[in-house]
Coordinates of C-alpha atoms in Angstrom, one line a residue:
Chain A
M1 CA 130.4 131.7 81.3
S2 CA 130.0 128.1 82.4
A3 CA 130.1 124.6 81.1
T4 CA 128.0 121.5 81.8
T5 CA 128.9 118.0 82.6
P6 CA 128.5 115.5 79.7
Y7 CA 126.1 113.1 81.3
E8 CA 123.8 115.0 83.7
S9 CA 124.3 118.4 82.2
I10 CA 125.2 119.9 85.6
R11 CA 126.4 123.5 85.2
Y12 CA 129.9 124.3 86.5
P13 CA 132.2 127.4 86.1
L14 CA 135.2 127.3 83.9
E15 CA 138.6 127.8 85.4
S16 CA 138.8 131.3 84.0
D17 CA 135.5 132.3 85.6
F18 CA 134.9 133.8 89.0
A19 CA 133.2 131.4 91.3
D20 CA 129.5 132.1 91.4
V21 CA 127.1 131.0 94.1
Q22 CA 124.6 130.1 91.4
D23 CA 126.9 127.3 90.4
F24 CA 126.8 125.9 93.9
Y25 CA 123.0 126.1 93.8
Q26 CA 122.8 124.4 90.5
L27 CA 125.2 121.6 91.6
A28 CA 123.5 121.0 94.9
I29 CA 120.0 120.9 93.5
R30 CA 120.9 118.6 90.7
V31 CA 122.8 116.2 92.9
D32 CA 119.9 116.3 95.4
Q33 CA 117.4 115.4 92.7
R34 CA 119.4 112.6 91.3
I35 CA 120.0 111.0 94.7
R36 CA 116.2 111.3 95.4
D37 CA 115.5 109.5 92.1
L38 CA 118.1 106.7 92.9
D39 CA 116.8 106.2 96.4
A40 CA 113.3 105.9 95.1
T41 CA 114.5 103.2 92.7
F42 CA 116.3 101.2 95.3
N43 CA 113.4 101.5 97.8
A44 CA 111.0 100.3 95.2
A45 CA 113.2 97.3 94.4
V46 CA 112.6 95.7 97.8
R47 CA 108.9 96.7 97.8
P48 CA 107.4 95.2 94.6
L49 CA 103.6 95.3 94.2
A50 CA 102.4 92.3 96.3
F51 CA 99.6 91.1 98.4
L52 CA 98.7 88.2 100.7
G53 CA 95.3 87.6 102.2
H54 CA 93.3 84.8 103.7
S55 CA 89.8 83.7 104.5
S56 CA 88.6 83.8 108.2
A57 CA 85.6 81.5 107.7
N58 CA 84.4 78.7 105.6
S59 CA 82.9 79.6 102.3
S60 CA 79.3 78.9 101.4
G61 CA 78.6 75.3 100.5
L62 CA 78.0 73.6 97.2
G63 CA 77.1 70.1 96.1
T64 CA 78.6 70.4 92.6
G65 CA 79.8 73.4 90.7
E66 CA 82.0 76.4 91.4
L67 CA 82.2 79.2 94.0
T68 CA 84.4 82.1 94.9
V69 CA 86.6 81.9 98.0
N70 CA 86.1 85.0 100.2
I71 CA 89.4 86.5 101.1
D72 CA 88.4 88.8 103.9
V73 CA 91.6 89.2 105.9
V74 CA 94.6 91.2 104.6
D75 CA 98.0 89.9 105.7
W76 CA 100.1 92.1 103.4
D77 CA 98.8 94.7 101.0
P78 CA 100.5 98.1 101.2
S79 CA 99.4 99.0 97.7
G80 CA 95.7 98.2 98.1
L81 CA 95.6 95.3 95.5
L82 CA 93.0 93.3 97.2
V83 CA 89.6 94.7 96.4
G84 CA 86.6 92.8 97.8
G85 CA 88.7 89.7 98.0
D86 CA 89.8 89.8 94.4
F87 CA 93.1 91.0 93.0
A88 CA 92.7 94.2 91.0
Q89 CA 95.8 95.2 89.1
P90 CA 96.6 98.9 89.7
V91 CA 95.6 101.1 86.7
Y92 CA 99.1 102.7 86.8
D93 CA 100.8 99.3 86.2
V94 CA 102.1 98.6 82.7
P95 CA 101.5 95.1 81.1
S96 CA 103.3 92.9 83.6
W97 CA 104.1 89.4 84.7
W98 CA 102.6 88.4 88.0
F99 CA 103.2 85.3 90.1
I100 CA 99.9 84.4 91.6
G101 CA 98.7 81.6 93.9
L102 CA 96.0 80.1 96.0
S103 CA 96.1 77.5 98.7
V104 CA 92.8 76.1 99.9
S105 CA 91.5 73.2 102.0
F106 CA 88.1 71.6 101.4
V107 CA 85.8 70.9 104.3
T108 CA 82.6 68.9 104.4
L109 CA 79.6 70.9 105.6
S110 CA 77.1 68.0 105.5
G111 CA 76.5 64.6 104.0
T112 CA 78.8 61.9 102.8
L113 CA 81.4 62.5 100.1
T114 CA 82.1 60.2 97.2
V115 CA 85.6 58.9 96.7
G116 CA 86.8 59.9 93.3
D117 CA 84.8 63.1 92.9
H118 CA 86.6 66.0 91.3
A119 CA 88.0 68.7 93.7
E120 CA 89.7 71.7 92.2
A121 CA 91.4 75.0 93.3
R122 CA 91.2 77.7 90.6
I123 CA 92.1 81.3 89.9
D124 CA 90.1 83.0 87.2
T125 CA 92.0 85.8 85.5
E126 CA 91.0 88.7 83.2
T127 CA 93.3 91.0 81.3
T128 CA 93.0 93.7 78.7
D129 CA 95.0 93.9 75.4
P130 CA 96.7 97.3 75.6
V131 CA 96.4 97.8 71.9
S132 CA 93.0 96.6 71.0
G133 CA 91.4 97.2 74.4
L134 CA 89.8 93.8 74.2
T135 CA 89.6 91.7 77.4
S136 CA 90.3 88.0 77.6
T137 CA 90.0 85.5 80.4
G138 CA 92.3 82.8 81.7
L139 CA 92.1 80.0 84.3
L140 CA 94.8 78.5 86.6
R141 CA 93.6 75.3 88.2
R142 CA 94.8 72.2 90.0
K143 CA 92.7 69.2 90.5
T144 CA 92.6 66.2 92.8
T145 CA 90.1 63.5 93.6
E146 CA 88.0 63.2 96.7
T147 CA 89.5 60.8 99.3
N148 CA 86.9 61.3 101.9
S149 CA 89.8 61.4 104.4
G150 CA 89.3 64.7 106.1
G151 CA 89.4 67.2 103.3
E152 CA 91.4 67.7 100.2
R153 CA 94.2 70.3 100.2
L154 CA 95.4 72.1 97.1
V155 CA 97.8 74.8 96.0
V156 CA 97.6 76.3 92.5
T157 CA 100.1 78.8 91.2
G158 CA 101.0 80.3 87.9
I159 CA 102.7 83.2 86.2
V160 CA 100.3 85.4 84.2
K161 CA 100.6 88.5 82.0
L162 CA 98.2 91.1 83.1
F163 CA 97.2 94.6 82.1
Q164 CA 94.3 96.2 84.0
G165 CA 93.9 92.7 85.2
L166 CA 91.7 91.0 87.7
A167 CA 92.0 87.6 89.5
T168 CA 89.5 85.8 91.5
P169 CA 90.2 82.8 93.8
G170 CA 87.8 79.9 93.8
I171 CA 87.1 76.2 94.1
A172 CA 85.2 73.7 91.9
Y173 CA 83.7 70.4 92.9
Y174 CA 82.1 68.0 90.4
G175 CA 80.5 64.6 91.0
S176 CA 78.0 63.4 93.5
T177 CA 75.7 66.1 94.9
S178 CA 75.1 64.1 98.1
G179 CA 77.4 66.2 100.3
Q180 CA 77.9 69.9 100.8
K181 CA 81.5 70.9 100.4
A182 CA 83.2 74.3 101.0
A183 CA 86.5 76.1 101.0
G184 CA 87.7 76.0 104.6
A185 CA 88.8 78.9 106.7
G186 CA 92.5 79.8 106.1
A187 CA 92.6 79.8 102.3
H188 CA 95.5 81.9 101.2
F189 CA 95.5 84.1 98.1
W190 CA 98.6 86.0 97.0
A191 CA 100.5 87.5 94.1
F192 CA 103.5 89.6 93.5
R193 CA 104.7 91.5 90.4
L194 CA 107.7 90.0 88.6
G195 CA 108.3 92.7 86.1
A196 CA 107.2 94.5 83.0
A197 CA 106.0 92.2 80.2
D198 CA 107.0 94.3 77.2
Chain B
M1 CA 128.5 132.4 105.8
T2 CA 125.0 130.9 106.2
A3 CA 124.1 127.9 104.2
R4 CA 120.8 126.9 102.5
L5 CA 119.8 123.3 102.3
T6 CA 118.5 121.3 99.4
P7 CA 115.0 119.8 100.0
Y8 CA 115.8 116.1 100.0
R9 CA 119.2 115.3 101.5
G10 CA 120.0 118.7 102.9
L11 CA 123.1 119.5 100.9
R12 CA 124.5 122.8 102.0
Y13 CA 125.0 125.6 99.4
P14 CA 125.6 129.3 99.9
F15 CA 123.1 132.2 99.7
T16 CA 123.2 134.2 96.5
S17 CA 124.3 137.1 98.6
D18 CA 127.4 135.3 99.9
V19 CA 130.9 135.5 98.8
V20 CA 131.9 132.0 97.8
S21 CA 134.5 130.5 100.1
T22 CA 136.5 127.3 100.2
A23 CA 134.3 126.3 103.1
D24 CA 131.3 126.2 100.8
V25 CA 133.1 123.8 98.5
A26 CA 134.1 121.6 101.5
N27 CA 130.6 121.6 102.9
L28 CA 128.9 120.7 99.6
A29 CA 131.5 118.0 98.9
A30 CA 131.1 116.4 102.4
D31 CA 127.3 116.5 102.1
I32 CA 127.4 114.9 98.6
D33 CA 129.7 112.2 100.0
M34 CA 127.4 111.4 102.9
A35 CA 124.4 111.3 100.6
I36 CA 126.1 108.9 98.2
A37 CA 127.1 106.7 101.2
A38 CA 123.5 106.5 102.3
D39 CA 122.4 105.8 98.7
D40 CA 125.0 103.0 98.4
L41 CA 123.5 101.4 101.4
L42 CA 120.1 101.4 99.9
R43 CA 121.4 100.1 96.6
G44 CA 123.3 97.3 98.4
N45 CA 120.2 96.2 100.4
A46 CA 118.1 96.3 97.3
F47 CA 120.1 93.4 95.8
R48 CA 120.3 91.4 99.1
L49 CA 116.9 90.2 99.9
S50 CA 117.8 87.1 101.9
G51 CA 116.7 83.5 101.8
A52 CA 117.7 80.0 102.7
R53 CA 117.6 76.4 101.3
V54 CA 117.8 73.6 103.8
L55 CA 117.7 69.9 103.4
L56 CA 117.8 66.6 105.3
S57 CA 120.4 64.2 104.1
S58 CA 118.6 61.2 105.5
G59 CA 115.0 59.9 105.2
P60 CA 113.2 59.8 108.5
S61 CA 110.5 57.2 109.3
I62 CA 107.0 58.6 109.3
T63 CA 104.4 56.9 111.4
K64 CA 101.0 56.4 109.8
N65 CA 98.5 59.3 110.3
T66 CA 100.9 61.3 112.3
L67 CA 101.8 64.9 111.3
T68 CA 105.6 64.9 111.5
V69 CA 107.9 68.0 111.4
I70 CA 111.0 67.6 109.4
T71 CA 114.3 68.6 111.1
W72 CA 116.9 69.8 108.7
N73 CA 120.6 68.9 109.0
N74 CA 122.2 70.9 106.2
S75 CA 121.9 74.1 104.2
T76 CA 123.1 75.0 100.7
F77 CA 122.1 78.7 101.2
N78 CA 121.5 80.5 104.4
N79 CA 121.7 84.2 104.0
G80 CA 120.1 86.3 106.7
A81 CA 122.9 88.0 108.6
N82 CA 124.6 88.9 105.3
G83 CA 121.4 90.1 103.7
G84 CA 120.3 93.6 103.4
F85 CA 117.8 93.4 106.3
G86 CA 118.2 91.8 109.6
T87 CA 121.2 90.5 111.6
S88 CA 120.6 86.8 111.9
N89 CA 120.5 83.8 109.5
W90 CA 117.3 82.0 108.6
W91 CA 118.5 78.6 109.8
S92 CA 120.6 77.4 112.7
S93 CA 122.0 73.8 112.7
S94 CA 122.1 73.9 116.5
T95 CA 119.0 75.8 117.7
N96 CA 115.6 74.6 116.5
P97 CA 117.0 73.2 113.2
S98 CA 113.4 72.4 112.0
R99 CA 112.8 76.2 111.7
L100 CA 113.5 78.9 109.2
T101 CA 113.2 82.1 111.2
A102 CA 112.6 85.5 109.7
P103 CA 115.5 87.9 110.5
T104 CA 113.2 90.9 109.9
A105 CA 109.6 91.6 108.9
C106 CA 109.0 90.5 105.4
L107 CA 106.8 88.8 102.8
V108 CA 108.3 85.5 101.7
Y109 CA 107.9 82.8 99.1
A110 CA 108.4 79.4 100.8
T111 CA 108.5 76.0 99.2
A112 CA 109.1 72.4 100.3
K113 CA 109.4 69.0 98.7
A114 CA 109.4 65.5 100.1
N115 CA 109.1 62.0 98.6
L116 CA 107.4 59.1 100.5
L117 CA 108.8 55.7 99.9
M118 CA 106.1 53.0 100.0
T119 CA 106.6 49.3 100.4
T120 CA 102.9 48.7 100.0
N121 CA 100.3 50.6 98.0
L122 CA 98.3 53.1 100.0
G123 CA 94.9 51.9 99.0
T124 CA 91.9 53.8 97.6
N125 CA 91.7 56.4 100.3
G126 CA 95.5 56.7 101.0
Y127 CA 97.2 60.0 100.7
F128 CA 100.5 61.8 101.3
E129 CA 100.4 65.5 102.4
I130 CA 103.1 68.2 102.8
D131 CA 102.4 71.3 104.8
I132 CA 104.2 74.5 105.7
T133 CA 103.3 75.9 109.1
K134 CA 103.9 79.2 110.8
N135 CA 105.1 79.5 114.4
G136 CA 104.4 75.8 115.2
S137 CA 100.6 76.1 114.6
T138 CA 98.9 73.4 112.7
V139 CA 95.5 75.2 112.4
A140 CA 94.3 77.8 109.9
P141 CA 95.4 80.4 109.0
N142 CA 98.9 79.3 110.0
I143 CA 99.1 76.2 107.9
Q144 CA 99.1 75.8 104.1
Q145 CA 98.8 72.3 102.7
Q146 CA 99.2 70.2 99.6
K147 CA 97.6 66.7 99.6
F148 CA 98.0 64.0 97.0
Q149 CA 96.2 60.8 96.8
P150 CA 97.4 58.3 94.3
N151 CA 94.3 56.1 94.5
Q152 CA 96.4 53.0 94.5
T153 CA 94.5 49.7 94.4
G154 CA 97.0 47.5 92.5
S155 CA 100.3 46.0 93.6
G156 CA 102.3 49.1 92.8
T157 CA 104.9 50.5 95.2
G158 CA 107.6 53.1 94.9
E159 CA 107.5 56.7 95.8
I160 CA 105.1 59.7 95.9
E161 CA 106.7 63.0 95.2
T162 CA 104.9 66.0 96.7
S163 CA 105.8 69.7 96.8
I164 CA 104.2 72.9 98.0
E165 CA 104.5 76.6 97.2
T166 CA 103.3 79.2 99.6
V167 CA 103.6 82.9 100.5
W168 CA 103.7 84.2 104.1
S169 CA 103.8 87.5 105.9
L170 CA 106.3 87.2 108.7
A171 CA 107.3 89.4 111.6
A172 CA 110.9 89.3 112.8
G173 CA 111.3 86.1 114.8
D174 CA 108.4 84.3 113.1
Y175 CA 109.3 80.9 111.8
L176 CA 108.2 78.4 109.1
E177 CA 108.4 74.6 109.3
T178 CA 107.6 71.7 107.0
R179 CA 105.4 68.8 108.1
V180 CA 104.3 65.7 106.4
I181 CA 101.6 63.1 107.0
W182 CA 100.4 60.0 105.2
N183 CA 97.5 57.6 105.7
G184 CA 96.1 54.6 104.0
T185 CA 95.6 50.8 104.2
P186 CA 99.1 49.8 105.3
A187 CA 100.2 49.9 108.9
G188 CA 103.6 51.5 108.0
P189 CA 105.7 53.2 109.0
F190 CA 107.1 54.5 105.7
S191 CA 110.3 56.5 105.2
L192 CA 110.9 59.7 103.3
E193 CA 113.5 59.5 100.6
A194 CA 116.7 61.1 101.7
G195 CA 116.9 64.7 100.7
P196 CA 113.7 66.5 101.5
V197 CA 114.1 70.3 100.9
M198 CA 112.7 73.5 102.1
T199 CA 113.4 77.0 100.7
V200 CA 112.4 80.5 101.7
Q201 CA 113.1 83.7 99.8
M202 CA 112.2 87.3 100.8
V203 CA 109.9 88.9 98.3
A204 CA 109.4 92.3 99.9
V205 CA 110.0 94.3 103.1
P206 CA 107.6 96.8 104.7

């Protein structure tokens, strides 16, 4: 004859019972399992899904238009979130809010730039509706104008809700096509998970 | 009496062939106690990812076209030694006060803000830039930059407010600094408005 605790249903003998080694086993195993679960929670709390990477070389050049920044160096990515330079949300992640950012410097590969041209850092995102399965796209961007003073420098950040999401860092440059512009080496792309969205 | 051990924390419990003794109770209780103590430490650390917020109460003069590091003289938050990881604070008022130094390996979110006070407009190509740098380097990939050009051609003066948000992977002892630079038509120098600020917050540990 035994009873169980009200919260965790751990078996224990009644005072009228003989002590049974099975009771010790049940108690030890249940406590061990609960402590394992709690430790996992606390360890995960200081290790949220996160990554940081950067580019080791200038991107290809463009006169006017858009191009992807090649993030080829991993600074922090224990969960393997950077896939080919893009952020690929893990399939096991529920719909979640992510804080995402890109810092990039523009360099001139050739020609003379035109003051006032449009220079932009951008992060293209894609997410899936967990109910309908339909995908939708989004765009984070920050724009400045060309100063022809040694390269524009931009940081773009945002909080986005993603499910089975993707994010791609890039730049855009619109205006005169006389000069070749590129994203300079050392562009940083990062994100970390803030929490479940629903 | 020979004890068996649970698989995770090694809590001792008796074999089924044993006769239960008070020593079994004592061992199990002691092991649970130690396991909970270790668990409490993890729990405490989980809520103590450290950070710092430092500022400069004055507004230093910034020479034209000169990348200038900001030296902080005050902090409103400086939690490293009291954090869950590491044994030293992020900022010291006496040793390298321009630096925020990682007390342990970590991923951090770092920001900075500064306002440039202009007495003359900067001109068409003028700009004001704020950077965060790692370990004193001013070249990629140890610098992240935010540049703003107001394209001023009129008679306007006033201030340019610029801020930057960055993420860094740091080893214990790595440090971050804030630097500013401006350029334009005027000879300068111009001052920063009193109260530039830098913050750092751990996001994750290895």
